[in-house]
Amino acid sequence: MTEAPATLTYTSVVSRESVRIALTLAALNDLEVKTEDVANAFLQVPVLEKICSICGPEFGPNEGRKVILVRACYGLCSASTAFRNHIMADCMDSLGFKSCLADQDIWLRPPTRKENGHQYMEYVLLYVDDILVVSHDGMKILDKIDRFFPMKPDSKGDPDMYLGAKLRPVTLPNGVNSWSLSPSKYVQEAMRNVKEYLQHEYDGRTLVQIGSGAYVKDYRPELDISEELGSKEASYYQSQIGILQWMVELGRVDIITEVSMLASQMAMQRQRRGHLDAIFHIYAYLEKKHNSTMVFDPSYPEIDMNSFKECEWKTFYGDVHEAIPTNAPLSR
């Protein structure tokens, strides 16, 4: 097995900000939003590494024989990169899409609507094997992509879950149609796992007994001097930081400060018990307020310019002059 170069072990994905902008544009321009998942995505593309193996007993009469992998199996360092390169070369270019300069995992092309001759941009957003299409005829694009890669049964069509969040259309009180993302299901699943950990691996407390606020009042994680966590508990702490950070990405901006402060402690050699208890405190807060939704309102804000007073510099500062230090270099 040859070691994969660093350039092959990383692949980009569409940013969450790009997803939100695309959903806002869909509502603004009355476009469809469709999604689908590629079935056995990595097995559809050639491997980028040189890897050999020895067949085990599950291969029957071929046990003990040497094999060379020709497909990007799950678990390989370069599997995601191989899939992205393949879908870029064989699929998106063939369909006339070009990668966006601001986010290379957004693919766009300028079609023209037949009913009114209006030209606009339609988008395909790629998050590894999760595909989201914004177009006036999204199913037509998905059908064409389906010719290159087989899709999971029943995954093609109107969106339901995307990147762990509930994606659905909503109508605002002003009658404007828009899209929304809700991480409630993801949050509840994370809370279920935390409750099991508290009951069987920690001290048996419940989230109700821990508290209801998002943080202990006046808690400063950088000043915590409680006992250090063992390697097992420190690993659990780090995994929970990743889960909470993904919640923030999906729209739980109400915990962004607390999560960021605790995430900064991962730079330390050892995290402390007070840090882990603060994690549980955040989950106790989420249990009471798990059902949140972020709505992408395409309405233009109404701003009354008369509410902004025009003020002159002298009104606030009077007739003053900038004091220049005596040792300042001479202007050229």
mmCIF file of C-alpha atoms in Angstrom:
data_model
loop_
_atom_site.group_PDB
_atom_site.id
_atom_site.type_symbol
_atom_site.label_atom_id
_atom_site.label_comp_id
_atom_site.label_asym_id
_atom_site.label_seq_id
_atom_site.Cartn_x
_atom_site.Cartn_y
_atom_site.Cartn_z
ATOM 1 C CA MET A 1 0.000 0.000 0.000
ATOM 2 C CA THR A 2 1.384 3.384 -0.968
ATOM 3 C CA GLU A 3 0.823 6.365 1.277
ATOM 4 C CA ALA A 4 -1.624 8.839 -0.230
ATOM 5 C CA PRO A 5 -0.291 12.371 -0.802
ATOM 6 C CA ALA A 6 -1.741 15.057 1.433
ATOM 7 C CA THR A 7 -3.565 16.556 -1.565
ATOM 8 C CA LEU A 8 -5.569 13.312 -1.940
ATOM 9 C CA THR A 9 -6.665 12.963 1.678
ATOM 10 C CA TYR A 10 -8.759 16.125 1.764
ATOM 11 C CA THR A 11 -11.863 17.019 -0.163
ATOM 12 C CA SER A 12 -13.941 20.136 0.155
ATOM 13 C CA VAL A 13 -17.700 20.220 0.687
ATOM 14 C CA VAL A 14 -20.240 22.943 0.085
ATOM 15 C CA SER A 15 -20.316 25.421 2.957
ATOM 16 C CA ARG A 16 -23.417 25.832 5.093
ATOM 17 C CA GLU A 17 -23.468 29.531 4.228
ATOM 18 C CA SER A 18 -23.705 28.584 0.543
ATOM 19 C CA VAL A 19 -26.622 26.269 1.306
ATOM 20 C CA ARG A 20 -28.480 29.076 3.087
ATOM 21 C CA ILE A 21 -27.848 31.525 0.254
ATOM 22 C CA ALA A 22 -29.039 28.961 -2.314
ATOM 23 C CA LEU A 23 -32.266 28.355 -0.374
ATOM 24 C CA THR A 24 -32.854 32.104 -0.148
ATOM 25 C CA LEU A 25 -32.303 32.466 -3.900
ATOM 26 C CA ALA A 26 -34.723 29.588 -4.519
ATOM 27 C CA ALA A 27 -37.467 31.404 -2.625
ATOM 28 C CA LEU A 28 -36.582 34.763 -4.161
ATOM 29 C CA ASN A 29 -36.788 33.464 -7.739
ATOM 30 C CA ASP A 30 -39.575 30.896 -7.237
ATOM 31 C CA LEU A 31 -37.309 27.921 -8.024
ATOM 32 C CA GLU A 32 -37.667 24.253 -7.103
ATOM 33 C CA VAL A 33 -35.406 22.605 -4.521
ATOM 34 C CA LYS A 34 -34.741 18.894 -5.055
ATOM 35 C CA THR A 35 -32.342 16.445 -3.395
ATOM 36 C CA GLU A 36 -30.961 12.948 -3.879
ATOM 37 C CA ASP A 37 -28.239 10.657 -2.529
ATOM 38 C CA VAL A 38 -25.778 8.644 -4.591
ATOM 39 C CA ALA A 39 -25.904 4.906 -3.837
ATOM 40 C CA ASN A 40 -22.544 3.305 -2.973
ATOM 41 C CA ALA A 41 -20.866 6.539 -4.021
ATOM 42 C CA PHE A 42 -17.232 5.591 -3.482
ATOM 43 C CA LEU A 43 -17.591 2.222 -5.192
ATOM 44 C CA GLN A 44 -18.593 4.035 -8.390
ATOM 45 C CA VAL A 45 -15.183 5.630 -8.928
ATOM 46 C CA PRO A 46 -11.596 4.448 -9.526
ATOM 47 C CA VAL A 47 -9.217 4.437 -6.571
ATOM 48 C CA LEU A 48 -6.460 7.061 -6.460
ATOM 49 C CA GLU A 49 -4.074 5.015 -4.313
ATOM 50 C CA LYS A 50 -2.211 1.795 -5.003
ATOM 51 C CA ILE A 51 -3.586 -0.694 -2.497
ATOM 52 C CA CYS A 52 -3.308 -4.471 -2.320
ATOM 53 C CA SER A 53 -4.744 -6.944 0.160
ATOM 54 C CA ILE A 54 -4.950 -10.656 0.956
ATOM 55 C CA CYS A 55 -8.332 -12.361 0.686
ATOM 56 C CA GLY A 56 -9.805 -13.666 3.924
ATOM 57 C CA PRO A 57 -12.046 -16.705 4.537
ATOM 58 C CA GLU A 58 -15.105 -14.786 3.343
ATOM 59 C CA PHE A 59 -13.754 -15.123 -0.216
ATOM 60 C CA GLY A 60 -14.176 -18.927 -0.151
ATOM 61 C CA PRO A 61 -11.858 -20.713 -2.595
ATOM 62 C CA ASN A 62 -9.960 -17.451 -3.224
ATOM 63 C CA GLU A 63 -8.807 -17.221 0.406
ATOM 64 C CA GLY A 64 -5.137 -16.303 0.648
ATOM 65 C CA ARG A 65 -4.910 -14.841 -2.826
ATOM 66 C CA LYS A 66 -3.573 -11.331 -3.326
ATOM 67 C CA VAL A 67 -5.867 -8.679 -4.794
ATOM 68 C CA ILE A 68 -5.432 -5.111 -6.034
ATOM 69 C CA LEU A 69 -8.207 -2.646 -5.232
ATOM 70 C CA VAL A 70 -9.525 -0.775 -8.260
ATOM 71 C CA ARG A 71 -12.425 1.058 -6.593
ATOM 72 C CA ALA A 72 -12.418 3.755 -3.899
ATOM 73 C CA CYS A 73 -13.688 1.636 -1.013
ATOM 74 C CA TYR A 74 -15.119 3.253 2.114
ATOM 75 C CA GLY A 75 -12.418 3.961 4.670
ATOM 76 C CA LEU A 76 -9.673 4.908 2.228
ATOM 77 C CA CYS A 77 -8.041 8.293 2.782
ATOM 78 C CA SER A 78 -8.608 9.385 -0.798
ATOM 79 C CA ALA A 79 -12.137 7.978 -1.309
ATOM 80 C CA SER A 80 -13.969 11.316 -1.003
ATOM 81 C CA THR A 81 -11.479 13.073 -3.259
ATOM 82 C CA ALA A 82 -11.756 10.311 -5.867
ATOM 83 C CA PHE A 83 -15.543 10.633 -5.917
ATOM 84 C CA ARG A 84 -15.461 14.410 -6.198
ATOM 85 C CA ASN A 85 -12.933 14.339 -9.044
ATOM 86 C CA HIS A 86 -14.977 11.728 -10.876
ATOM 87 C CA ILE A 87 -18.325 13.490 -10.570
ATOM 88 C CA MET A 88 -16.619 16.731 -11.647
ATOM 89 C CA ALA A 89 -14.973 15.256 -14.747
ATOM 90 C CA ASP A 90 -17.624 12.821 -15.938
ATOM 91 C CA CYS A 91 -20.867 14.396 -14.809
ATOM 92 C CA MET A 92 -20.950 18.118 -14.084
ATOM 93 C CA ASP A 93 -18.782 19.165 -17.024
ATOM 94 C CA SER A 94 -20.841 16.991 -19.362
ATOM 95 C CA LEU A 95 -24.037 18.697 -18.197
ATOM 96 C CA GLY A 96 -22.592 22.155 -18.832
ATOM 97 C CA PHE A 97 -22.127 23.172 -15.183
ATOM 98 C CA LYS A 98 -19.156 25.244 -14.073
ATOM 99 C CA SER A 99 -17.683 25.349 -10.587
ATOM 100 C CA CYS A 100 -18.311 28.577 -8.665
ATOM 101 C CA LEU A 101 -15.177 30.573 -7.884
ATOM 102 C CA ALA A 102 -16.430 31.480 -4.399
ATOM 103 C CA ASP A 103 -17.318 27.876 -3.462
ATOM 104 C CA GLN A 104 -15.986 25.115 -5.693
ATOM 105 C CA ASP A 105 -18.687 22.674 -4.576
ATOM 106 C CA ILE A 106 -21.416 24.854 -6.067
ATOM 107 C CA TRP A 107 -21.953 24.115 -9.757
ATOM 108 C CA LEU A 108 -23.945 26.569 -11.841
ATOM 109 C CA ARG A 109 -25.120 27.252 -15.376
ATOM 110 C CA PRO A 110 -27.338 29.954 -16.944
ATOM 111 C CA PRO A 111 -30.438 28.337 -18.476
ATOM 112 C CA THR A 112 -33.387 30.166 -19.991
ATOM 113 C CA ARG A 113 -36.991 29.580 -19.003
ATOM 114 C CA LYS A 114 -39.085 28.604 -21.993
ATOM 115 C CA GLU A 115 -42.280 30.189 -20.673
ATOM 116 C CA ASN A 116 -40.898 33.738 -20.429
ATOM 117 C CA GLY A 117 -37.376 33.723 -21.894
ATOM 118 C CA HIS A 118 -35.945 34.763 -18.533
ATOM 119 C CA GLN A 119 -32.304 33.760 -17.954
ATOM 120 C CA TYR A 120 -31.139 32.938 -14.447
ATOM 121 C CA MET A 121 -28.647 30.694 -12.636
ATOM 122 C CA GLU A 122 -29.501 27.151 -11.580
ATOM 123 C CA TYR A 123 -27.328 25.468 -8.981
ATOM 124 C CA VAL A 124 -26.154 22.013 -7.962
ATOM 125 C CA LEU A 125 -24.686 21.831 -4.454
ATOM 126 C CA LEU A 126 -22.473 18.843 -3.601
ATOM 127 C CA TYR A 127 -21.766 17.637 -0.079
ATOM 128 C CA VAL A 128 -19.798 14.482 -1.010
ATOM 129 C CA ASP A 129 -22.682 12.203 -2.161
ATOM 130 C CA ASP A 130 -25.577 14.448 -1.006
ATOM 131 C CA ILE A 131 -26.869 16.470 -3.968
ATOM 132 C CA LEU A 132 -29.135 19.528 -3.730
ATOM 133 C CA VAL A 133 -30.496 21.158 -6.903
ATOM 134 C CA VAL A 134 -32.003 24.649 -7.219
ATOM 135 C CA SER A 135 -33.713 25.054 -10.597
ATOM 136 C CA HIS A 136 -37.073 25.668 -12.281
ATOM 137 C CA ASP A 137 -36.986 21.972 -13.287
ATOM 138 C CA GLY A 138 -34.903 20.208 -10.659
ATOM 139 C CA MET A 139 -36.077 16.665 -11.455
ATOM 140 C CA LYS A 140 -34.775 16.965 -15.019
ATOM 141 C CA ILE A 141 -31.267 17.674 -13.708
ATOM 142 C CA LEU A 142 -31.445 14.803 -11.212
ATOM 143 C CA ASP A 143 -32.551 12.429 -13.973
ATOM 144 C CA LYS A 144 -29.472 13.391 -15.998
ATOM 145 C CA ILE A 145 -27.143 12.919 -12.995
ATOM 146 C CA ASP A 146 -28.793 9.531 -12.438
ATOM 147 C CA ARG A 147 -27.382 8.379 -15.780
ATOM 148 C CA PHE A 148 -23.868 8.771 -14.402
ATOM 149 C CA PHE A 149 -24.420 7.450 -10.856
ATOM 150 C CA PRO A 150 -27.174 5.155 -9.522
ATOM 151 C CA MET A 151 -29.155 6.811 -6.757
ATOM 152 C CA LYS A 152 -30.556 5.433 -3.512
ATOM 153 C CA PRO A 153 -34.159 4.255 -3.868
ATOM 154 C CA ASP A 154 -36.704 6.909 -2.916
ATOM 155 C CA SER A 155 -33.992 9.541 -2.285
ATOM 156 C CA LYS A 156 -34.825 11.617 -5.360
ATOM 157 C CA GLY A 157 -37.407 14.356 -5.087
ATOM 158 C CA ASP A 158 -38.620 16.943 -2.602
ATOM 159 C CA PRO A 159 -36.213 17.495 0.291
ATOM 160 C CA ASP A 160 -36.881 16.168 3.774
ATOM 161 C CA MET A 161 -33.581 15.860 5.654
ATOM 162 C CA TYR A 162 -30.402 17.577 4.484
ATOM 163 C CA LEU A 163 -27.077 17.357 6.339
ATOM 164 C CA GLY A 164 -28.887 16.238 9.480
ATOM 165 C CA ALA A 165 -31.477 19.035 9.495
ATOM 166 C CA LYS A 166 -35.146 19.077 8.555
ATOM 167 C CA LEU A 167 -35.556 21.046 5.322
ATOM 168 C CA ARG A 168 -39.059 22.219 4.473
ATOM 169 C CA PRO A 169 -40.925 25.110 2.820
ATOM 170 C CA VAL A 170 -42.785 27.588 5.021
ATOM 171 C CA THR A 171 -45.104 30.532 4.430
ATOM 172 C CA LEU A 172 -44.325 33.648 6.445
ATOM 173 C CA PRO A 173 -47.028 35.836 8.028
ATOM 174 C CA ASN A 174 -46.611 38.334 5.164
ATOM 175 C CA GLY A 175 -47.515 35.600 2.660
ATOM 176 C CA VAL A 176 -43.965 35.148 1.315
ATOM 177 C CA ASN A 177 -42.857 31.578 0.640
ATOM 178 C CA SER A 178 -39.430 30.615 1.968
ATOM 179 C CA TRP A 179 -37.330 27.664 3.133
ATOM 180 C CA SER A 180 -36.327 26.655 6.640
ATOM 181 C CA LEU A 181 -33.804 24.365 8.336
ATOM 182 C CA SER A 182 -34.470 22.740 11.705
ATOM 183 C CA PRO A 183 -31.818 20.656 13.526
ATOM 184 C CA SER A 184 -34.363 19.441 16.096
ATOM 185 C CA LYS A 185 -34.104 15.759 15.127
ATOM 186 C CA TYR A 186 -30.307 15.865 15.223
ATOM 187 C CA VAL A 187 -30.381 17.607 18.622
ATOM 188 C CA GLN A 188 -32.794 15.059 20.106
ATOM 189 C CA GLU A 189 -30.691 12.122 18.894
ATOM 190 C CA ALA A 190 -27.575 13.681 20.422
ATOM 191 C CA MET A 191 -29.427 14.220 23.707
ATOM 192 C CA ARG A 192 -30.508 10.573 23.756
ATOM 193 C CA ASN A 193 -26.893 9.459 23.464
ATOM 194 C CA VAL A 194 -25.791 11.878 26.198
ATOM 195 C CA LYS A 195 -28.472 10.587 28.559
ATOM 196 C CA GLU A 196 -27.255 7.026 28.047
ATOM 197 C CA TYR A 197 -23.690 8.123 28.739
ATOM 198 C CA LEU A 198 -24.705 9.922 31.946
ATOM 199 C CA GLN A 199 -26.652 6.909 33.159
ATOM 200 C CA HIS A 200 -24.137 4.159 32.380
ATOM 201 C CA GLU A 201 -20.696 5.776 32.035
ATOM 202 C CA TYR A 202 -20.712 8.893 34.214
ATOM 203 C CA ASP A 203 -22.396 9.708 37.530
ATOM 204 C CA GLY A 204 -25.991 8.677 36.893
ATOM 205 C CA ARG A 205 -27.400 12.215 36.869
ATOM 206 C CA THR A 206 -30.143 13.307 34.510
ATOM 207 C CA LEU A 207 -30.166 16.454 32.405
ATOM 208 C CA VAL A 208 -32.979 17.818 34.587
ATOM 209 C CA GLN A 209 -30.760 17.541 37.674
ATOM 210 C CA ILE A 210 -27.888 19.354 35.943
ATOM 211 C CA GLY A 211 -29.745 22.601 35.222
ATOM 212 C CA SER A 212 -31.608 24.523 32.569
ATOM 213 C CA GLY A 213 -29.321 27.356 31.513
ATOM 214 C CA ALA A 214 -27.025 27.089 28.520
ATOM 215 C CA TYR A 215 -24.093 27.731 30.855
ATOM 216 C CA VAL A 216 -23.333 27.869 34.548
ATOM 217 C CA LYS A 217 -23.562 31.510 35.582
ATOM 218 C CA ASP A 218 -20.219 33.327 35.393
ATOM 219 C CA TYR A 219 -18.401 30.124 34.391
ATOM 220 C CA ARG A 220 -14.993 30.699 32.771
ATOM 221 C CA PRO A 221 -13.604 27.500 31.211
ATOM 222 C CA GLU A 222 -10.098 28.988 30.927
ATOM 223 C CA LEU A 223 -10.031 29.443 34.726
ATOM 224 C CA ASP A 224 -11.303 25.940 35.555
ATOM 225 C CA ILE A 225 -8.924 24.074 37.902
ATOM 226 C CA SER A 226 -10.991 20.941 38.487
ATOM 227 C CA GLU A 227 -9.404 17.510 38.062
ATOM 228 C CA GLU A 228 -8.170 16.509 34.630
ATOM 229 C CA LEU A 229 -10.146 14.016 32.567
ATOM 230 C CA GLY A 230 -8.785 10.599 31.729
ATOM 231 C CA SER A 231 -8.052 9.690 28.133
ATOM 232 C CA LYS A 232 -11.462 8.016 27.644
ATOM 233 C CA GLU A 233 -13.433 10.949 29.058
ATOM 234 C CA ALA A 234 -11.264 13.462 27.163
ATOM 235 C CA SER A 235 -12.022 11.619 23.919
ATOM 236 C CA TYR A 236 -15.753 11.761 24.734
ATOM 237 C CA TYR A 237 -15.464 15.488 25.464
ATOM 238 C CA GLN A 238 -13.844 16.126 22.089
ATOM 239 C CA SER A 239 -16.506 14.130 20.253
ATOM 240 C CA GLN A 240 -19.255 16.131 21.960
ATOM 241 C CA ILE A 241 -17.576 19.396 20.952
ATOM 242 C CA GLY A 242 -17.756 18.220 17.329
ATOM 243 C CA ILE A 243 -21.449 17.356 17.672
ATOM 244 C CA LEU A 244 -22.285 20.718 19.251
ATOM 245 C CA GLN A 245 -20.312 22.581 16.594
ATOM 246 C CA TRP A 246 -22.372 20.822 13.916
ATOM 247 C CA MET A 247 -25.547 21.937 15.723
ATOM 248 C CA VAL A 248 -24.283 25.506 15.453
ATOM 249 C CA GLU A 249 -23.620 24.968 11.733
ATOM 250 C CA LEU A 250 -27.207 23.761 11.318
ATOM 251 C CA GLY A 251 -28.633 26.867 12.939
ATOM 252 C CA ARG A 252 -28.291 26.670 16.732
ATOM 253 C CA VAL A 253 -26.590 30.051 16.943
ATOM 254 C CA ASP A 254 -27.925 30.485 20.496
ATOM 255 C CA ILE A 255 -25.144 28.227 21.840
ATOM 256 C CA ILE A 256 -22.316 29.438 19.607
ATOM 257 C CA THR A 257 -20.516 31.421 22.327
ATOM 258 C CA GLU A 258 -20.562 28.629 24.906
ATOM 259 C CA VAL A 259 -19.490 25.989 22.387
ATOM 260 C CA SER A 260 -16.664 28.179 21.059
ATOM 261 C CA MET A 261 -15.331 28.806 24.575
ATOM 262 C CA LEU A 262 -15.319 25.098 25.378
ATOM 263 C CA ALA A 263 -13.840 24.199 21.996
ATOM 264 C CA SER A 264 -10.889 26.475 22.719
ATOM 265 C CA GLN A 265 -9.969 24.152 25.614
ATOM 266 C CA MET A 266 -9.248 21.329 23.156
ATOM 267 C CA ALA A 267 -5.874 22.971 22.565
ATOM 268 C CA MET A 268 -4.919 21.977 26.117
ATOM 269 C CA GLN A 269 -3.125 18.714 26.790
ATOM 270 C CA ARG A 270 -5.947 17.600 29.072
ATOM 271 C CA GLN A 271 -9.513 18.832 29.464
ATOM 272 C CA ARG A 272 -11.008 19.102 32.941
ATOM 273 C CA ARG A 273 -14.105 17.728 34.622
ATOM 274 C CA GLY A 274 -15.631 21.170 34.844
ATOM 275 C CA HIS A 275 -15.402 21.436 31.044
ATOM 276 C CA LEU A 276 -17.291 18.169 30.594
ATOM 277 C CA ASP A 277 -19.927 19.245 33.117
ATOM 278 C CA ALA A 278 -20.371 22.441 31.088
ATOM 279 C CA ILE A 279 -21.063 20.266 28.036
ATOM 280 C CA PHE A 280 -23.837 18.507 29.944
ATOM 281 C CA HIS A 281 -25.189 21.885 31.030
ATOM 282 C CA ILE A 282 -25.579 22.878 27.375
ATOM 283 C CA TYR A 283 -27.465 19.644 26.679
ATOM 284 C CA ALA A 284 -29.756 20.335 29.649
ATOM 285 C CA TYR A 285 -30.580 23.654 27.997
ATOM 286 C CA LEU A 286 -31.137 21.994 24.617
ATOM 287 C CA GLU A 287 -33.528 19.479 26.156
ATOM 288 C CA LYS A 288 -35.848 22.308 27.125
ATOM 289 C CA LYS A 289 -35.386 24.213 23.854
ATOM 290 C CA HIS A 290 -34.653 21.633 21.184
ATOM 291 C CA ASN A 291 -37.250 22.682 18.634
ATOM 292 C CA SER A 292 -35.621 25.565 16.772
ATOM 293 C CA THR A 293 -35.938 26.602 13.139
ATOM 294 C CA MET A 294 -33.916 28.956 10.959
ATOM 295 C CA VAL A 295 -35.991 30.575 8.195
ATOM 296 C CA PHE A 296 -34.396 32.189 5.150
ATOM 297 C CA ASP A 297 -36.670 35.147 4.437
ATOM 298 C CA PRO A 298 -36.207 36.469 0.864
ATOM 299 C CA SER A 299 -38.195 39.648 1.543
ATOM 300 C CA TYR A 300 -36.469 42.936 1.015
ATOM 301 C CA PRO A 301 -36.304 44.887 4.297
ATOM 302 C CA GLU A 302 -38.188 48.151 4.440
ATOM 303 C CA ILE A 303 -35.845 50.833 5.723
ATOM 304 C CA ASP A 304 -37.099 54.301 6.555
ATOM 305 C CA MET A 305 -34.184 56.544 5.668
ATOM 306 C CA ASN A 306 -35.837 59.402 7.563
ATOM 307 C CA SER A 307 -35.023 57.584 10.795
ATOM 308 C CA PHE A 308 -31.315 58.176 10.204
ATOM 309 C CA LYS A 309 -30.205 61.617 11.266
ATOM 310 C CA GLU A 310 -27.627 63.409 9.155
ATOM 311 C CA CYS A 311 -24.962 64.708 11.488
ATOM 312 C CA GLU A 312 -21.895 66.768 10.804
ATOM 313 C CA TRP A 313 -18.503 65.975 12.303
ATOM 314 C CA LYS A 314 -18.394 69.278 14.155
ATOM 315 C CA THR A 315 -21.753 68.554 15.781
ATOM 316 C CA PHE A 316 -20.110 65.878 17.919
ATOM 317 C CA TYR A 317 -16.456 66.893 18.102
ATOM 318 C CA GLY A 318 -16.451 70.633 17.573
ATOM 319 C CA ASP A 319 -13.670 72.466 15.786
ATOM 320 C CA VAL A 320 -10.845 70.055 16.584
ATOM 321 C CA HIS A 321 -7.701 69.083 14.714
ATOM 322 C CA GLU A 322 -5.778 65.840 14.642
ATOM 323 C CA ALA A 323 -2.749 65.924 16.902
ATOM 324 C CA ILE A 324 0.337 64.765 14.998
ATOM 325 C CA PRO A 325 3.219 63.366 17.122
ATOM 326 C CA THR A 326 6.407 65.394 16.939
ATOM 327 C CA ASN A 327 8.429 62.309 15.998
ATOM 328 C CA ALA A 328 6.117 61.265 13.155
ATOM 329 C CA PRO A 329 7.810 60.722 9.770
ATOM 330 C CA LEU A 330 7.390 63.504 7.263
ATOM 331 C CA SER A 331 4.691 62.960 4.631
ATOM 332 C CA ARG A 332 5.876 62.577 1.040
#
